[in-house]
Amino acid sequence: LHLVSDNTSYDSNTRMLHAIGNVVISKGDDIMKGDSIKLNLESGRGEMDKATLSVPDSNLTFTGEKLIRLTESEFEISKTELTTCEVPDPSWKFGAARLKVNVLGYATGRNIVFYVKDVPVLYLPWIAFPVVREKKSGLLFPRFGYSNARGIQLGIPVYWVISPNRDILFDLDVLSKRGAGTGLDYR
């Protein structure tokens, strides 16, 4: 664990570290940046204000008003956005009031809004988004489109890892002029 900041103080009685100004914490390839952090060195719990968490293994970036480190691999982020695009101006992003992130598994949240640039285009009541690169079961990114023959198109793919060498992709396609259809791809 490596910490850099403008000003850092440590209370040896409470084992609390407090860093203010341009805080950067790195552990391996994972990097957290923020305005300030309070970190209990005994429990590992910490709170960072105006935070950005980059997880290069999954190419994900989380930003939020407050990032709370619950354990070594679990975080909770409030007033947050997540994207795989370059920040600060991503092409797309998910926004949420709160996300729970396990860097070894999934990011989950409720009342999610999907944005293209800064325009909201889709509301999702719940989402689980894989954070690691290894194959994980879950919802994949939805597909959107429009054609004169089919109308508005929405494709919702669900990926299921059966074993290291087998998987299934279920697909729900909703077409405003033709109704709903399904698809299955087994590998």
PDB file of C-alpha atoms in Angstrom:
ATOM      1  CA  LEU A   1       0.000   0.000   0.000  1.00  0.00           C
ATOM      2  CA  HIS A   2       1.418   3.370  -1.035  1.00  0.00           C
ATOM      3  CA  LEU A   3      -0.074   6.745   0.049  1.00  0.00           C
ATOM      4  CA  VAL A   4       0.728  10.225  -1.243  1.00  0.00           C
ATOM      5  CA  SER A   5      -1.026  13.438  -0.109  1.00  0.00           C
ATOM      6  CA  ASP A   6      -0.423  17.142   0.579  1.00  0.00           C
ATOM      7  CA  ASN A   7      -0.845  16.726   4.350  1.00  0.00           C
ATOM      8  CA  THR A   8      -0.928  13.538   6.442  1.00  0.00           C
ATOM      9  CA  SER A   9      -1.365  12.965  10.176  1.00  0.00           C
ATOM     10  CA  TYR A  10      -1.430   9.782  12.241  1.00  0.00           C
ATOM     11  CA  ASP A  11      -2.774   9.188  15.754  1.00  0.00           C
ATOM     12  CA  SER A  12      -0.944   6.173  17.217  1.00  0.00           C
ATOM     13  CA  ASN A  13      -3.480   5.831  20.073  1.00  0.00           C
ATOM     14  CA  THR A  14      -6.493   5.356  17.771  1.00  0.00           C
ATOM     15  CA  ARG A  15      -4.437   4.043  14.810  1.00  0.00           C
ATOM     16  CA  MET A  16      -6.226   6.577  12.582  1.00  0.00           C
ATOM     17  CA  LEU A  17      -4.530   8.022   9.522  1.00  0.00           C
ATOM     18  CA  HIS A  18      -5.922  11.270   8.125  1.00  0.00           C
ATOM     19  CA  ALA A  19      -4.698  12.586   4.770  1.00  0.00           C
ATOM     20  CA  ILE A  20      -5.875  15.797   3.080  1.00  0.00           C
ATOM     21  CA  GLY A  21      -5.268  17.198  -0.396  1.00  0.00           C
ATOM     22  CA  ASN A  22      -4.513  15.290  -3.608  1.00  0.00           C
ATOM     23  CA  VAL A  23      -4.697  11.906  -1.883  1.00  0.00           C
ATOM     24  CA  VAL A  24      -3.510   8.960  -3.994  1.00  0.00           C
ATOM     25  CA  ILE A  25      -3.486   5.411  -2.632  1.00  0.00           C
ATOM     26  CA  SER A  26      -2.181   2.579  -4.754  1.00  0.00           C
ATOM     27  CA  LYS A  27      -2.071  -1.131  -4.136  1.00  0.00           C
ATOM     28  CA  GLY A  28      -0.785  -3.161  -7.038  1.00  0.00           C
ATOM     29  CA  ASP A  29      -2.513  -1.761 -10.119  1.00  0.00           C
ATOM     30  CA  ASP A  30      -5.592  -0.485  -8.216  1.00  0.00           C
ATOM     31  CA  ILE A  31      -5.548   3.278  -7.587  1.00  0.00           C
ATOM     32  CA  MET A  32      -7.808   5.433  -5.386  1.00  0.00           C
ATOM     33  CA  LYS A  33      -7.706   9.221  -5.631  1.00  0.00           C
ATOM     34  CA  GLY A  34      -9.620  11.786  -3.607  1.00  0.00           C
ATOM     35  CA  ASP A  35      -9.695  15.030  -1.645  1.00  0.00           C
ATOM     36  CA  SER A  36      -9.237  13.453   1.808  1.00  0.00           C
ATOM     37  CA  ILE A  37      -9.242  10.109   3.592  1.00  0.00           C
ATOM     38  CA  LYS A  38      -9.697   8.841   7.133  1.00  0.00           C
ATOM     39  CA  LEU A  39      -8.311   5.310   7.479  1.00  0.00           C
ATOM     40  CA  ASN A  40      -8.293   3.025  10.515  1.00  0.00           C
ATOM     41  CA  LEU A  41      -5.046   1.076  10.119  1.00  0.00           C
ATOM     42  CA  GLU A  42      -6.185  -1.599  12.567  1.00  0.00           C
ATOM     43  CA  SER A  43      -9.511  -2.519  10.914  1.00  0.00           C
ATOM     44  CA  GLY A  44      -8.711  -1.311   7.377  1.00  0.00           C
ATOM     45  CA  ARG A  45     -11.985   0.632   7.202  1.00  0.00           C
ATOM     46  CA  GLY A  46     -11.672   4.037   5.583  1.00  0.00           C
ATOM     47  CA  GLU A  47     -13.667   6.891   4.072  1.00  0.00           C
ATOM     48  CA  MET A  48     -12.507   8.983   1.118  1.00  0.00           C
ATOM     49  CA  ASP A  49     -14.254  12.151  -0.087  1.00  0.00           C
ATOM     50  CA  LYS A  50     -14.664  13.019  -3.800  1.00  0.00           C
ATOM     51  CA  ALA A  51     -13.131   9.690  -4.723  1.00  0.00           C
ATOM     52  CA  THR A  52     -12.099   7.871  -7.884  1.00  0.00           C
ATOM     53  CA  LEU A  53     -11.317   4.143  -7.831  1.00  0.00           C
ATOM     54  CA  SER A  54      -9.591   2.670 -10.905  1.00  0.00           C
ATOM     55  CA  VAL A  55      -9.495  -1.125 -11.326  1.00  0.00           C
ATOM     56  CA  PRO A  56      -7.246  -1.728 -14.373  1.00  0.00           C
ATOM     57  CA  ASP A  57      -7.859  -5.522 -14.382  1.00  0.00           C
ATOM     58  CA  SER A  58     -11.438  -4.842 -15.458  1.00  0.00           C
ATOM     59  CA  ASN A  59     -10.828  -1.434 -17.085  1.00  0.00           C
ATOM     60  CA  LEU A  60     -13.448   0.052 -14.713  1.00  0.00           C
ATOM     61  CA  THR A  61     -13.433   3.475 -13.090  1.00  0.00           C
ATOM     62  CA  PHE A  62     -15.772   4.383 -10.221  1.00  0.00           C
ATOM     63  CA  THR A  63     -16.256   7.988  -9.088  1.00  0.00           C
ATOM     64  CA  GLY A  64     -18.307   9.188  -6.146  1.00  0.00           C
ATOM     65  CA  GLU A  65     -18.911  11.752  -3.437  1.00  0.00           C
ATOM     66  CA  LYS A  66     -17.835   9.286  -0.746  1.00  0.00           C
ATOM     67  CA  LEU A  67     -16.012   5.968  -1.042  1.00  0.00           C
ATOM     68  CA  ILE A  68     -16.094   3.747   2.035  1.00  0.00           C
ATOM     69  CA  ARG A  69     -13.607   0.888   2.239  1.00  0.00           C
ATOM     70  CA  LEU A  70     -15.348  -1.865   4.182  1.00  0.00           C
ATOM     71  CA  THR A  71     -12.731  -4.608   3.702  1.00  0.00           C
ATOM     72  CA  GLU A  72      -9.683  -5.109   1.514  1.00  0.00           C
ATOM     73  CA  SER A  73     -11.849  -5.976  -1.498  1.00  0.00           C
ATOM     74  CA  GLU A  74     -15.246  -4.406  -0.663  1.00  0.00           C
ATOM     75  CA  PHE A  75     -16.255  -0.789  -1.104  1.00  0.00           C
ATOM     76  CA  GLU A  76     -19.444   1.236  -0.944  1.00  0.00           C
ATOM     77  CA  ILE A  77     -19.664   4.367  -3.084  1.00  0.00           C
ATOM     78  CA  SER A  78     -22.323   7.082  -2.814  1.00  0.00           C
ATOM     79  CA  LYS A  79     -23.494   9.428  -5.591  1.00  0.00           C
ATOM     80  CA  THR A  80     -21.462   7.355  -7.974  1.00  0.00           C
ATOM     81  CA  GLU A  81     -20.784   6.723 -11.632  1.00  0.00           C
ATOM     82  CA  LEU A  82     -19.037   3.771 -13.241  1.00  0.00           C
ATOM     83  CA  THR A  83     -17.611   3.434 -16.737  1.00  0.00           C
ATOM     84  CA  THR A  84     -14.949   1.662 -18.777  1.00  0.00           C
ATOM     85  CA  CYS A  85     -14.359   4.852 -20.797  1.00  0.00           C
ATOM     86  CA  GLU A  86     -11.763   7.522 -20.167  1.00  0.00           C
ATOM     87  CA  VAL A  87     -12.741   9.930 -17.381  1.00  0.00           C
ATOM     88  CA  PRO A  88     -13.555  12.802 -16.780  1.00  0.00           C
ATOM     89  CA  ASP A  89     -15.724  12.845 -19.978  1.00  0.00           C
ATOM     90  CA  PRO A  90     -16.846   9.243 -20.669  1.00  0.00           C
ATOM     91  CA  SER A  91     -18.897   8.279 -23.753  1.00  0.00           C
ATOM     92  CA  TRP A  92     -21.201   6.218 -21.518  1.00  0.00           C
ATOM     93  CA  LYS A  93     -21.678   5.618 -17.805  1.00  0.00           C
ATOM     94  CA  PHE A  94     -24.000   4.164 -15.199  1.00  0.00           C
ATOM     95  CA  GLY A  95     -25.100   6.488 -12.409  1.00  0.00           C
ATOM     96  CA  ALA A  96     -26.407   5.433  -8.997  1.00  0.00           C
ATOM     97  CA  ALA A  97     -27.118   6.902  -5.591  1.00  0.00           C
ATOM     98  CA  ARG A  98     -25.077   4.041  -4.099  1.00  0.00           C
ATOM     99  CA  LEU A  99     -23.062   1.066  -5.354  1.00  0.00           C
ATOM    100  CA  LYS A 100     -21.550  -1.848  -3.486  1.00  0.00           C
ATOM    101  CA  VAL A 101     -18.318  -2.978  -5.134  1.00  0.00           C
ATOM    102  CA  ASN A 102     -16.397  -6.181  -4.564  1.00  0.00           C
ATOM    103  CA  VAL A 103     -13.215  -5.887  -6.650  1.00  0.00           C
ATOM    104  CA  LEU A 104     -13.032  -9.706  -6.704  1.00  0.00           C
ATOM    105  CA  GLY A 105     -16.572 -10.086  -8.067  1.00  0.00           C
ATOM    106  CA  TYR A 106     -19.393  -7.667  -8.866  1.00  0.00           C
ATOM    107  CA  ALA A 107     -20.567  -4.102  -8.447  1.00  0.00           C
ATOM    108  CA  THR A 108     -24.252  -4.055  -7.483  1.00  0.00           C
ATOM    109  CA  GLY A 109     -26.713  -1.225  -7.137  1.00  0.00           C
ATOM    110  CA  ARG A 110     -30.354  -0.195  -7.266  1.00  0.00           C
ATOM    111  CA  ASN A 111     -32.096   2.580  -9.208  1.00  0.00           C
ATOM    112  CA  ILE A 112     -29.438   2.782 -11.904  1.00  0.00           C
ATOM    113  CA  VAL A 113     -29.548   5.261 -14.783  1.00  0.00           C
ATOM    114  CA  PHE A 114     -27.577   4.573 -17.975  1.00  0.00           C
ATOM    115  CA  TYR A 115     -26.210   7.693 -19.706  1.00  0.00           C
ATOM    116  CA  VAL A 116     -24.821   8.223 -23.199  1.00  0.00           C
ATOM    117  CA  LYS A 117     -22.570  11.236 -22.668  1.00  0.00           C
ATOM    118  CA  ASP A 118     -24.667  13.096 -20.072  1.00  0.00           C
ATOM    119  CA  VAL A 119     -28.078  12.167 -21.518  1.00  0.00           C
ATOM    120  CA  PRO A 120     -30.092   9.598 -19.490  1.00  0.00           C
ATOM    121  CA  VAL A 121     -31.377   6.853 -21.829  1.00  0.00           C
ATOM    122  CA  LEU A 122     -32.328   3.873 -19.630  1.00  0.00           C
ATOM    123  CA  TYR A 123     -33.477   3.210 -16.083  1.00  0.00           C
ATOM    124  CA  LEU A 124     -32.661  -0.134 -14.428  1.00  0.00           C
ATOM    125  CA  PRO A 125     -34.138  -1.017 -11.016  1.00  0.00           C
ATOM    126  CA  TRP A 126     -31.107  -3.226 -10.211  1.00  0.00           C
ATOM    127  CA  ILE A 127     -27.791  -4.189 -11.778  1.00  0.00           C
ATOM    128  CA  ALA A 128     -24.853  -6.501 -11.126  1.00  0.00           C
ATOM    129  CA  PHE A 129     -21.793  -5.568 -13.159  1.00  0.00           C
ATOM    130  CA  PRO A 130     -18.701  -7.848 -13.198  1.00  0.00           C
ATOM    131  CA  VAL A 131     -15.583  -6.115 -11.909  1.00  0.00           C
ATOM    132  CA  VAL A 132     -12.994  -8.830 -12.695  1.00  0.00           C
ATOM    133  CA  ARG A 133     -11.750  -9.918 -16.126  1.00  0.00           C
ATOM    134  CA  GLU A 134     -12.236 -13.646 -15.638  1.00  0.00           C
ATOM    135  CA  LYS A 135     -15.501 -15.037 -16.977  1.00  0.00           C
ATOM    136  CA  LYS A 136     -18.421 -14.325 -14.642  1.00  0.00           C
ATOM    137  CA  SER A 137     -22.115 -14.965 -15.015  1.00  0.00           C
ATOM    138  CA  GLY A 138     -24.402 -11.952 -15.205  1.00  0.00           C
ATOM    139  CA  LEU A 139     -26.182  -9.343 -17.284  1.00  0.00           C
ATOM    140  CA  LEU A 140     -24.215  -7.988 -20.219  1.00  0.00           C
ATOM    141  CA  PHE A 141     -24.474  -4.493 -21.646  1.00  0.00           C
ATOM    142  CA  PRO A 142     -27.873  -3.981 -23.359  1.00  0.00           C
ATOM    143  CA  ARG A 143     -28.074  -3.262 -27.104  1.00  0.00           C
ATOM    144  CA  PHE A 144     -30.217  -0.467 -28.514  1.00  0.00           C
ATOM    145  CA  GLY A 145     -31.312   0.271 -32.067  1.00  0.00           C
ATOM    146  CA  TYR A 146     -34.020   1.390 -34.432  1.00  0.00           C
ATOM    147  CA  SER A 147     -35.141   0.326 -37.887  1.00  0.00           C
ATOM    148  CA  ASN A 148     -38.238   1.074 -39.997  1.00  0.00           C
ATOM    149  CA  ALA A 149     -39.187  -2.624 -40.167  1.00  0.00           C
ATOM    150  CA  ARG A 150     -38.617  -3.546 -36.502  1.00  0.00           C
ATOM    151  CA  GLY A 151     -39.105  -0.233 -34.723  1.00  0.00           C
ATOM    152  CA  ILE A 152     -37.274   0.454 -31.474  1.00  0.00           C
ATOM    153  CA  GLN A 153     -35.021  -2.467 -30.547  1.00  0.00           C
ATOM    154  CA  LEU A 154     -33.730  -3.494 -27.123  1.00  0.00           C
ATOM    155  CA  GLY A 155     -31.541  -6.557 -26.638  1.00  0.00           C
ATOM    156  CA  ILE A 156     -30.856  -7.791 -23.108  1.00  0.00           C
ATOM    157  CA  PRO A 157     -28.143 -10.487 -22.988  1.00  0.00           C
ATOM    158  CA  VAL A 158     -27.558 -12.694 -19.924  1.00  0.00           C
ATOM    159  CA  TYR A 159     -24.298 -14.647 -19.721  1.00  0.00           C
ATOM    160  CA  TRP A 160     -23.979 -17.860 -17.689  1.00  0.00           C
ATOM    161  CA  VAL A 161     -20.629 -19.551 -17.059  1.00  0.00           C
ATOM    162  CA  ILE A 162     -21.371 -23.259 -16.643  1.00  0.00           C
ATOM    163  CA  SER A 163     -17.726 -24.348 -16.331  1.00  0.00           C
ATOM    164  CA  PRO A 164     -14.315 -23.055 -17.473  1.00  0.00           C
ATOM    165  CA  ASN A 165     -14.906 -24.454 -20.974  1.00  0.00           C
ATOM    166  CA  ARG A 166     -18.723 -24.058 -21.317  1.00  0.00           C
ATOM    167  CA  ASP A 167     -21.042 -21.064 -21.281  1.00  0.00           C
ATOM    168  CA  ILE A 168     -24.485 -19.974 -22.469  1.00  0.00           C
ATOM    169  CA  LEU A 169     -25.667 -16.600 -23.706  1.00  0.00           C
ATOM    170  CA  PHE A 170     -29.432 -16.049 -23.311  1.00  0.00           C
ATOM    171  CA  ASP A 171     -30.814 -13.144 -25.295  1.00  0.00           C
ATOM    172  CA  LEU A 172     -34.140 -11.325 -24.914  1.00  0.00           C
ATOM    173  CA  ASP A 173     -34.942  -9.074 -27.877  1.00  0.00           C
ATOM    174  CA  VAL A 174     -37.802  -6.595 -27.631  1.00  0.00           C
ATOM    175  CA  LEU A 175     -38.937  -5.000 -30.904  1.00  0.00           C
ATOM    176  CA  SER A 176     -41.656  -2.352 -30.762  1.00  0.00           C
ATOM    177  CA  LYS A 177     -43.174  -3.387 -34.138  1.00  0.00           C
ATOM    178  CA  ARG A 178     -42.653  -7.167 -33.921  1.00  0.00           C
ATOM    179  CA  GLY A 179     -42.857  -8.098 -30.244  1.00  0.00           C
ATOM    180  CA  ALA A 180     -40.394 -10.089 -28.151  1.00  0.00           C
ATOM    181  CA  GLY A 181     -38.047 -12.902 -29.111  1.00  0.00           C
ATOM    182  CA  THR A 182     -35.373 -14.972 -27.451  1.00  0.00           C
ATOM    183  CA  GLY A 183     -32.053 -16.451 -28.462  1.00  0.00           C
ATOM    184  CA  LEU A 184     -29.604 -18.972 -27.061  1.00  0.00           C
ATOM    185  CA  ASP A 185     -25.911 -19.465 -27.807  1.00  0.00           C
ATOM    186  CA  TYR A 186     -24.225 -22.452 -26.167  1.00  0.00           C
ATOM    187  CA  ARG A 187     -20.443 -22.827 -26.381  1.00  0.00           C
TER     188      ARG A 187
END
